[in-house]
């Protein structure tokens, strides 16, 4: 359970990976638009969760990152941007 996991004493790195895994998962099941586009909603949710868990919002160069990369690949990109 995401909410329960995030309330435990996770490191910043573990929280970041958990946020990424949530958005990656939602990208596979939620289709906010008829064309199946979650890019806008996914990025809004991603930044909402980053801020909620005391991370800075970040700019990702690849707007399709949640569709083209694995959670571990996204994690490495975000980790480098956030310097954690």
PDB file of N, CA and C in Angstrom:
ATOM      1  N   UNK A   1       0.838  -1.170   0.000  1.00  0.00           N
ATOM      2  CA  UNK A   1       0.000   0.000   0.000  1.00  0.00           C
ATOM      3  C   UNK A   1       0.890   1.242   0.000  1.00  0.00           C
ATOM      4  N   UNK A   2       0.707   2.087  -0.984  1.00  0.00           N
ATOM      5  CA  UNK A   2       1.539   3.282  -1.152  1.00  0.00           C
ATOM      6  C   UNK A   2       1.479   4.200   0.069  1.00  0.00           C
ATOM      7  N   UNK A   3       0.284   4.542   0.507  1.00  0.00           N
ATOM      8  CA  UNK A   3       0.149   5.484   1.629  1.00  0.00           C
ATOM      9  C   UNK A   3       0.804   4.922   2.887  1.00  0.00           C
ATOM     10  N   UNK A   4       0.590   3.669   3.159  1.00  0.00           N
ATOM     11  CA  UNK A   4       1.186   3.045   4.348  1.00  0.00           C
ATOM     12  C   UNK A   4       2.714   3.031   4.229  1.00  0.00           C
ATOM     13  N   UNK A   5       3.203   2.662   3.056  1.00  0.00           N
ATOM     14  CA  UNK A   5       4.653   2.628   2.838  1.00  0.00           C
ATOM     15  C   UNK A   5       5.287   4.002   3.054  1.00  0.00           C
ATOM     16  N   UNK A   6       4.627   5.038   2.555  1.00  0.00           N
ATOM     17  CA  UNK A   6       5.198   6.379   2.643  1.00  0.00           C
ATOM     18  C   UNK A   6       5.189   6.929   4.075  1.00  0.00           C
ATOM     19  N   UNK A   7       4.380   6.348   4.954  1.00  0.00           N
ATOM     20  CA  UNK A   7       4.355   6.773   6.353  1.00  0.00           C
ATOM     21  C   UNK A   7       5.459   6.121   7.174  1.00  0.00           C
ATOM     22  N   UNK A   8       6.071   5.062   6.632  1.00  0.00           N
ATOM     23  CA  UNK A   8       7.151   4.393   7.357  1.00  0.00           C
ATOM     24  C   UNK A   8       8.434   5.196   7.185  1.00  0.00           C
ATOM     25  N   UNK A   9       9.436   4.803   7.921  1.00  0.00           N
ATOM     26  CA  UNK A   9      10.706   5.536   7.874  1.00  0.00           C
ATOM     27  C   UNK A   9      11.528   5.091   6.667  1.00  0.00           C
ATOM     28  N   UNK A  10      11.167   5.625   5.527  1.00  0.00           N
ATOM     29  CA  UNK A  10      11.910   5.348   4.309  1.00  0.00           C
ATOM     30  C   UNK A  10      12.947   6.448   4.094  1.00  0.00           C
ATOM     31  N   UNK A  11      14.045   6.091   3.469  1.00  0.00           N
ATOM     32  CA  UNK A  11      15.029   7.110   3.101  1.00  0.00           C
ATOM     33  C   UNK A  11      14.461   7.947   1.956  1.00  0.00           C
ATOM     34  N   UNK A  12      15.090   9.080   1.682  1.00  0.00           N
ATOM     35  CA  UNK A  12      14.656   9.916   0.568  1.00  0.00           C
ATOM     36  C   UNK A  12      14.737   9.134  -0.738  1.00  0.00           C
ATOM     37  N   UNK A  13      15.782   8.341  -0.904  1.00  0.00           N
ATOM     38  CA  UNK A  13      15.935   7.539  -2.118  1.00  0.00           C
ATOM     39  C   UNK A  13      14.805   6.523  -2.249  1.00  0.00           C
ATOM     40  N   UNK A  14      14.455   5.877  -1.145  1.00  0.00           N
ATOM     41  CA  UNK A  14      13.366   4.894  -1.178  1.00  0.00           C
ATOM     42  C   UNK A  14      12.025   5.558  -1.482  1.00  0.00           C
ATOM     43  N   UNK A  15      11.810   6.736  -0.921  1.00  0.00           N
ATOM     44  CA  UNK A  15      10.566   7.461  -1.195  1.00  0.00           C
ATOM     45  C   UNK A  15      10.481   7.867  -2.657  1.00  0.00           C
ATOM     46  N   UNK A  16      11.579   8.359  -3.194  1.00  0.00           N
ATOM     47  CA  UNK A  16      11.603   8.756  -4.592  1.00  0.00           C
ATOM     48  C   UNK A  16      11.269   7.565  -5.490  1.00  0.00           C
ATOM     49  N   UNK A  17      11.893   6.430  -5.238  1.00  0.00           N
ATOM     50  CA  UNK A  17      11.614   5.246  -6.050  1.00  0.00           C
ATOM     51  C   UNK A  17      10.165   4.812  -5.908  1.00  0.00           C
ATOM     52  N   UNK A  18       9.618   4.903  -4.714  1.00  0.00           N
ATOM     53  CA  UNK A  18       8.214   4.516  -4.489  1.00  0.00           C
ATOM     54  C   UNK A  18       7.269   5.443  -5.256  1.00  0.00           C
ATOM     55  N   UNK A  19       7.554   6.739  -5.266  1.00  0.00           N
ATOM     56  CA  UNK A  19       6.743   7.698  -6.028  1.00  0.00           C
ATOM     57  C   UNK A  19       6.806   7.361  -7.513  1.00  0.00           C
ATOM     58  N   UNK A  20       7.988   7.115  -8.002  1.00  0.00           N
ATOM     59  CA  UNK A  20       8.167   6.782  -9.424  1.00  0.00           C
ATOM     60  C   UNK A  20       7.418   5.504  -9.775  1.00  0.00           C
ATOM     61  N   UNK A  21       7.504   4.503  -8.926  1.00  0.00           N
ATOM     62  CA  UNK A  21       6.801   3.234  -9.194  1.00  0.00           C
ATOM     63  C   UNK A  21       5.286   3.441  -9.218  1.00  0.00           C
ATOM     64  N   UNK A  22       4.770   4.299  -8.342  1.00  0.00           N
ATOM     65  CA  UNK A  22       3.339   4.583  -8.332  1.00  0.00           C
ATOM     66  C   UNK A  22       2.913   5.214  -9.656  1.00  0.00           C
ATOM     67  N   UNK A  23       3.615   6.246 -10.088  1.00  0.00           N
ATOM     68  CA  UNK A  23       3.240   6.937 -11.324  1.00  0.00           C
ATOM     69  C   UNK A  23       3.409   6.020 -12.523  1.00  0.00           C
ATOM     70  N   UNK A  24       4.457   5.221 -12.528  1.00  0.00           N
ATOM     71  CA  UNK A  24       4.679   4.272 -13.620  1.00  0.00           C
ATOM     72  C   UNK A  24       3.531   3.262 -13.675  1.00  0.00           C
ATOM     73  N   UNK A  25       3.112   2.777 -12.519  1.00  0.00           N
ATOM     74  CA  UNK A  25       1.986   1.839 -12.437  1.00  0.00           C
ATOM     75  C   UNK A  25       0.697   2.496 -12.936  1.00  0.00           C
ATOM     76  N   UNK A  26       0.422   3.699 -12.452  1.00  0.00           N
ATOM     77  CA  UNK A  26      -0.796   4.396 -12.865  1.00  0.00           C
ATOM     78  C   UNK A  26      -0.791   4.677 -14.365  1.00  0.00           C
ATOM     79  N   UNK A  27       0.374   4.931 -14.907  1.00  0.00           N
ATOM     80  CA  UNK A  27       0.484   5.171 -16.346  1.00  0.00           C
ATOM     81  C   UNK A  27      -0.019   3.961 -17.136  1.00  0.00           C
ATOM     82  N   UNK A  28       0.138   2.782 -16.572  1.00  0.00           N
ATOM     83  CA  UNK A  28      -0.296   1.569 -17.246  1.00  0.00           C
ATOM     84  C   UNK A  28      -1.774   1.266 -17.101  1.00  0.00           C
ATOM     85  N   UNK A  29      -2.447   1.864 -16.106  1.00  0.00           N
ATOM     86  CA  UNK A  29      -3.854   1.500 -15.880  1.00  0.00           C
ATOM     87  C   UNK A  29      -4.849   2.640 -16.033  1.00  0.00           C
ATOM     88  N   UNK A  30      -4.397   3.874 -15.876  1.00  0.00           N
ATOM     89  CA  UNK A  30      -5.326   5.003 -15.952  1.00  0.00           C
ATOM     90  C   UNK A  30      -5.207   5.663 -17.309  1.00  0.00           C
ATOM     91  N   UNK A  31      -6.316   5.872 -17.938  1.00  0.00           N
ATOM     92  CA  UNK A  31      -6.332   6.568 -19.212  1.00  0.00           C
ATOM     93  C   UNK A  31      -7.304   7.732 -19.095  1.00  0.00           C
ATOM     94  N   UNK A  32      -6.754   8.894 -18.745  1.00  0.00           N
ATOM     95  CA  UNK A  32      -7.582  10.070 -18.508  1.00  0.00           C
ATOM     96  C   UNK A  32      -8.236  10.635 -19.755  1.00  0.00           C
ATOM     97  N   UNK A  33      -7.704  10.292 -20.899  1.00  0.00           N
ATOM     98  CA  UNK A  33      -8.247  10.784 -22.157  1.00  0.00           C
ATOM     99  C   UNK A  33      -8.556   9.600 -23.068  1.00  0.00           C
ATOM    100  N   UNK A  34      -9.392   9.818 -24.043  1.00  0.00           N
ATOM    101  CA  UNK A  34      -9.776   8.740 -24.941  1.00  0.00           C
ATOM    102  C   UNK A  34      -8.580   8.123 -25.664  1.00  0.00           C
ATOM    103  N   UNK A  35      -7.546   8.909 -25.928  1.00  0.00           N
ATOM    104  CA  UNK A  35      -6.375   8.368 -26.613  1.00  0.00           C
ATOM    105  C   UNK A  35      -5.412   7.658 -25.659  1.00  0.00           C
ATOM    106  N   UNK A  36      -5.796   7.544 -24.384  1.00  0.00           N
ATOM    107  CA  UNK A  36      -4.955   6.849 -23.413  1.00  0.00           C
ATOM    108  C   UNK A  36      -3.823   7.703 -22.874  1.00  0.00           C
ATOM    109  N   UNK A  37      -3.881   8.996 -23.055  1.00  0.00           N
ATOM    110  CA  UNK A  37      -2.824   9.917 -22.678  1.00  0.00           C
ATOM    111  C   UNK A  37      -2.830  10.159 -21.167  1.00  0.00           C
ATOM    112  N   UNK A  38      -1.761   9.752 -20.505  1.00  0.00           N
ATOM    113  CA  UNK A  38      -1.606  10.067 -19.082  1.00  0.00           C
ATOM    114  C   UNK A  38      -0.452  11.042 -18.874  1.00  0.00           C
ATOM    115  N   UNK A  39       0.174  11.476 -19.947  1.00  0.00           N
ATOM    116  CA  UNK A  39       1.363  12.321 -19.796  1.00  0.00           C
ATOM    117  C   UNK A  39       1.092  13.547 -18.931  1.00  0.00           C
ATOM    118  N   UNK A  40       0.047  14.282 -19.213  1.00  0.00           N
ATOM    119  CA  UNK A  40      -0.235  15.491 -18.441  1.00  0.00           C
ATOM    120  C   UNK A  40      -0.603  15.125 -17.003  1.00  0.00           C
ATOM    121  N   UNK A  41      -1.575  14.239 -16.842  1.00  0.00           N
ATOM    122  CA  UNK A  41      -2.000  13.852 -15.492  1.00  0.00           C
ATOM    123  C   UNK A  41      -0.869  13.181 -14.721  1.00  0.00           C
ATOM    124  N   UNK A  42      -0.113  12.345 -15.395  1.00  0.00           N
ATOM    125  CA  UNK A  42       0.993  11.638 -14.740  1.00  0.00           C
ATOM    126  C   UNK A  42       2.049  12.586 -14.220  1.00  0.00           C
ATOM    127  N   UNK A  43       2.398  13.581 -15.010  1.00  0.00           N
ATOM    128  CA  UNK A  43       3.412  14.540 -14.572  1.00  0.00           C
ATOM    129  C   UNK A  43       2.878  15.435 -13.460  1.00  0.00           C
ATOM    130  N   UNK A  44       1.617  15.788 -13.509  1.00  0.00           N
ATOM    131  CA  UNK A  44       1.026  16.566 -12.416  1.00  0.00           C
ATOM    132  C   UNK A  44       1.030  15.748 -11.125  1.00  0.00           C
ATOM    133  N   UNK A  45       0.612  14.489 -11.206  1.00  0.00           N
ATOM    134  CA  UNK A  45       0.616  13.630 -10.012  1.00  0.00           C
ATOM    135  C   UNK A  45       2.035  13.413  -9.502  1.00  0.00           C
ATOM    136  N   UNK A  46       2.984  13.243 -10.423  1.00  0.00           N
ATOM    137  CA  UNK A  46       4.380  13.033 -10.041  1.00  0.00           C
ATOM    138  C   UNK A  46       4.886  14.224  -9.230  1.00  0.00           C
ATOM    139  N   UNK A  47       4.651  15.426  -9.723  1.00  0.00           N
ATOM    140  CA  UNK A  47       5.127  16.609  -9.008  1.00  0.00           C
ATOM    141  C   UNK A  47       4.357  16.848  -7.710  1.00  0.00           C
ATOM    142  N   UNK A  48       3.089  16.529  -7.710  1.00  0.00           N
ATOM    143  CA  UNK A  48       2.297  16.641  -6.472  1.00  0.00           C
ATOM    144  C   UNK A  48       2.901  15.744  -5.392  1.00  0.00           C
ATOM    145  N   UNK A  49       3.228  14.514  -5.761  1.00  0.00           N
ATOM    146  CA  UNK A  49       3.800  13.579  -4.789  1.00  0.00           C
ATOM    147  C   UNK A  49       5.220  13.976  -4.391  1.00  0.00           C
ATOM    148  N   UNK A  50       5.990  14.492  -5.324  1.00  0.00           N
ATOM    149  CA  UNK A  50       7.329  14.974  -4.958  1.00  0.00           C
ATOM    150  C   UNK A  50       7.225  16.058  -3.893  1.00  0.00           C
ATOM    151  N   UNK A  51       6.389  17.051  -4.143  1.00  0.00           N
ATOM    152  CA  UNK A  51       6.230  18.156  -3.197  1.00  0.00           C
ATOM    153  C   UNK A  51       5.663  17.658  -1.875  1.00  0.00           C
ATOM    154  N   UNK A  52       4.677  16.794  -1.953  1.00  0.00           N
ATOM    155  CA  UNK A  52       4.045  16.245  -0.742  1.00  0.00           C
ATOM    156  C   UNK A  52       5.059  15.553   0.165  1.00  0.00           C
ATOM    157  N   UNK A  53       6.085  14.965  -0.440  1.00  0.00           N
ATOM    158  CA  UNK A  53       7.076  14.222   0.340  1.00  0.00           C
ATOM    159  C   UNK A  53       8.420  14.948   0.409  1.00  0.00           C
ATOM    160  N   UNK A  54       8.326  16.291   0.353  1.00  0.00           N
ATOM    161  CA  UNK A  54       9.462  17.186   0.612  1.00  0.00           C
ATOM    162  C   UNK A  54      10.583  17.118  -0.414  1.00  0.00           C
ATOM    163  N   UNK A  55      10.235  16.843  -1.652  1.00  0.00           N
ATOM    164  CA  UNK A  55      11.194  16.948  -2.745  1.00  0.00           C
ATOM    165  C   UNK A  55      10.902  18.233  -3.512  1.00  0.00           C
ATOM    166  N   UNK A  56      11.902  18.723  -4.217  1.00  0.00           N
ATOM    167  CA  UNK A  56      11.703  19.851  -5.113  1.00  0.00           C
ATOM    168  C   UNK A  56      11.067  19.340  -6.405  1.00  0.00           C
ATOM    169  N   UNK A  57      10.182  20.101  -7.019  1.00  0.00           N
ATOM    170  CA  UNK A  57       9.694  19.700  -8.343  1.00  0.00           C
ATOM    171  C   UNK A  57      10.864  19.755  -9.323  1.00  0.00           C
ATOM    172  N   UNK A  58      10.837  18.884 -10.304  1.00  0.00           N
ATOM    173  CA  UNK A  58      11.932  18.833 -11.271  1.00  0.00           C
ATOM    174  C   UNK A  58      11.393  18.884 -12.699  1.00  0.00           C
ATOM    175  N   UNK A  59      12.238  19.290 -13.595  1.00  0.00           N
ATOM    176  CA  UNK A  59      11.877  19.316 -15.006  1.00  0.00           C
ATOM    177  C   UNK A  59      12.505  18.100 -15.669  1.00  0.00           C
ATOM    178  N   UNK A  60      11.675  17.277 -16.272  1.00  0.00           N
ATOM    179  CA  UNK A  60      12.152  16.110 -16.997  1.00  0.00           C
ATOM    180  C   UNK A  60      12.142  16.432 -18.486  1.00  0.00           C
ATOM    181  N   UNK A  61      13.277  16.247 -19.127  1.00  0.00           N
ATOM    182  CA  UNK A  61      13.386  16.566 -20.553  1.00  0.00           C
ATOM    183  C   UNK A  61      12.499  15.685 -21.419  1.00  0.00           C
ATOM    184  N   UNK A  62      12.296  14.457 -21.004  1.00  0.00           N
ATOM    185  CA  UNK A  62      11.523  13.493 -21.784  1.00  0.00           C
ATOM    186  C   UNK A  62      10.087  13.459 -21.249  1.00  0.00           C
ATOM    187  N   UNK A  63       9.170  14.066 -21.965  1.00  0.00           N
ATOM    188  CA  UNK A  63       7.785  14.105 -21.493  1.00  0.00           C
ATOM    189  C   UNK A  63       7.108  12.733 -21.534  1.00  0.00           C
ATOM    190  N   UNK A  64       7.705  11.777 -22.223  1.00  0.00           N
ATOM    191  CA  UNK A  64       7.136  10.423 -22.278  1.00  0.00           C
ATOM    192  C   UNK A  64       7.912   9.447 -21.389  1.00  0.00           C
ATOM    193  N   UNK A  65       8.630   9.971 -20.433  1.00  0.00           N
ATOM    194  CA  UNK A  65       9.524   9.162 -19.615  1.00  0.00           C
ATOM    195  C   UNK A  65       8.815   7.988 -18.928  1.00  0.00           C
ATOM    196  N   UNK A  66       7.581   8.195 -18.487  1.00  0.00           N
ATOM    197  CA  UNK A  66       6.867   7.123 -17.785  1.00  0.00           C
ATOM    198  C   UNK A  66       6.358   6.051 -18.747  1.00  0.00           C
ATOM    199  N   UNK A  67       6.420   6.332 -20.021  1.00  0.00           N
ATOM    200  CA  UNK A  67       6.016   5.358 -21.037  1.00  0.00           C
ATOM    201  C   UNK A  67       7.209   4.653 -21.675  1.00  0.00           C
ATOM    202  N   UNK A  68       8.374   5.273 -21.629  1.00  0.00           N
ATOM    203  CA  UNK A  68       9.518   4.740 -22.368  1.00  0.00           C
ATOM    204  C   UNK A  68      10.631   4.192 -21.490  1.00  0.00           C
ATOM    205  N   UNK A  69      10.587   4.457 -20.193  1.00  0.00           N
ATOM    206  CA  UNK A  69      11.663   4.021 -19.304  1.00  0.00           C
ATOM    207  C   UNK A  69      11.103   3.188 -18.155  1.00  0.00           C
ATOM    208  N   UNK A  70      11.947   2.357 -17.585  1.00  0.00           N
ATOM    209  CA  UNK A  70      11.568   1.564 -16.416  1.00  0.00           C
ATOM    210  C   UNK A  70      11.637   2.450 -15.175  1.00  0.00           C
ATOM    211  N   UNK A  71      10.989   2.040 -14.087  1.00  0.00           N
ATOM    212  CA  UNK A  71      11.097   2.825 -12.852  1.00  0.00           C
ATOM    213  C   UNK A  71      12.545   3.013 -12.393  1.00  0.00           C
ATOM    214  N   UNK A  72      13.366   1.993 -12.558  1.00  0.00           N
ATOM    215  CA  UNK A  72      14.764   2.126 -12.140  1.00  0.00           C
ATOM    216  C   UNK A  72      15.519   3.147 -12.989  1.00  0.00           C
ATOM    217  N   UNK A  73      15.236   3.189 -14.284  1.00  0.00           N
ATOM    218  CA  UNK A  73      15.870   4.186 -15.156  1.00  0.00           C
ATOM    219  C   UNK A  73      15.410   5.594 -14.791  1.00  0.00           C
ATOM    220  N   UNK A  74      14.124   5.739 -14.535  1.00  0.00           N
ATOM    221  CA  UNK A  74      13.582   7.048 -14.145  1.00  0.00           C
ATOM    222  C   UNK A  74      14.176   7.488 -12.807  1.00  0.00           C
ATOM    223  N   UNK A  75      14.304   6.540 -11.898  1.00  0.00           N
ATOM    224  CA  UNK A  75      14.883   6.815 -10.585  1.00  0.00           C
ATOM    225  C   UNK A  75      16.293   7.391 -10.716  1.00  0.00           C
ATOM    226  N   UNK A  76      17.121   6.774 -11.541  1.00  0.00           N
ATOM    227  CA  UNK A  76      18.495   7.254 -11.706  1.00  0.00           C
ATOM    228  C   UNK A  76      18.528   8.664 -12.271  1.00  0.00           C
ATOM    229  N   UNK A  77      17.651   8.944 -13.218  1.00  0.00           N
ATOM    230  CA  UNK A  77      17.569  10.288 -13.808  1.00  0.00           C
ATOM    231  C   UNK A  77      17.161  11.296 -12.731  1.00  0.00           C
ATOM    232  N   UNK A  78      16.103  10.978 -11.986  1.00  0.00           N
ATOM    233  CA  UNK A  78      15.588  11.902 -10.955  1.00  0.00           C
ATOM    234  C   UNK A  78      16.573  12.066  -9.815  1.00  0.00           C
ATOM    235  N   UNK A  79      17.206  10.976  -9.425  1.00  0.00           N
ATOM    236  CA  UNK A  79      18.182  11.020  -8.344  1.00  0.00           C
ATOM    237  C   UNK A  79      19.323  11.977  -8.687  1.00  0.00           C
ATOM    238  N   UNK A  80      19.785  11.917  -9.924  1.00  0.00           N
ATOM    239  CA  UNK A  80      20.863  12.817 -10.346  1.00  0.00           C
ATOM    240  C   UNK A  80      20.402  14.267 -10.366  1.00  0.00           C
ATOM    241  N   UNK A  81      19.187  14.504 -10.815  1.00  0.00           N
ATOM    242  CA  UNK A  81      18.667  15.878 -10.842  1.00  0.00           C
ATOM    243  C   UNK A  81      18.509  16.429  -9.424  1.00  0.00           C
ATOM    244  N   UNK A  82      18.025  15.586  -8.519  1.00  0.00           N
ATOM    245  CA  UNK A  82      17.764  16.021  -7.141  1.00  0.00           C
ATOM    246  C   UNK A  82      18.998  15.961  -6.249  1.00  0.00           C
ATOM    247  N   UNK A  83      20.087  15.381  -6.751  1.00  0.00           N
ATOM    248  CA  UNK A  83      21.327  15.248  -5.975  1.00  0.00           C
ATOM    249  C   UNK A  83      21.128  14.511  -4.659  1.00  0.00           C
ATOM    250  N   UNK A  84      20.441  13.369  -4.736  1.00  0.00           N
ATOM    251  CA  UNK A  84      20.292  12.568  -3.506  1.00  0.00           C
ATOM    252  C   UNK A  84      21.018  11.237  -3.668  1.00  0.00           C
TER     253      UNK A  84
END
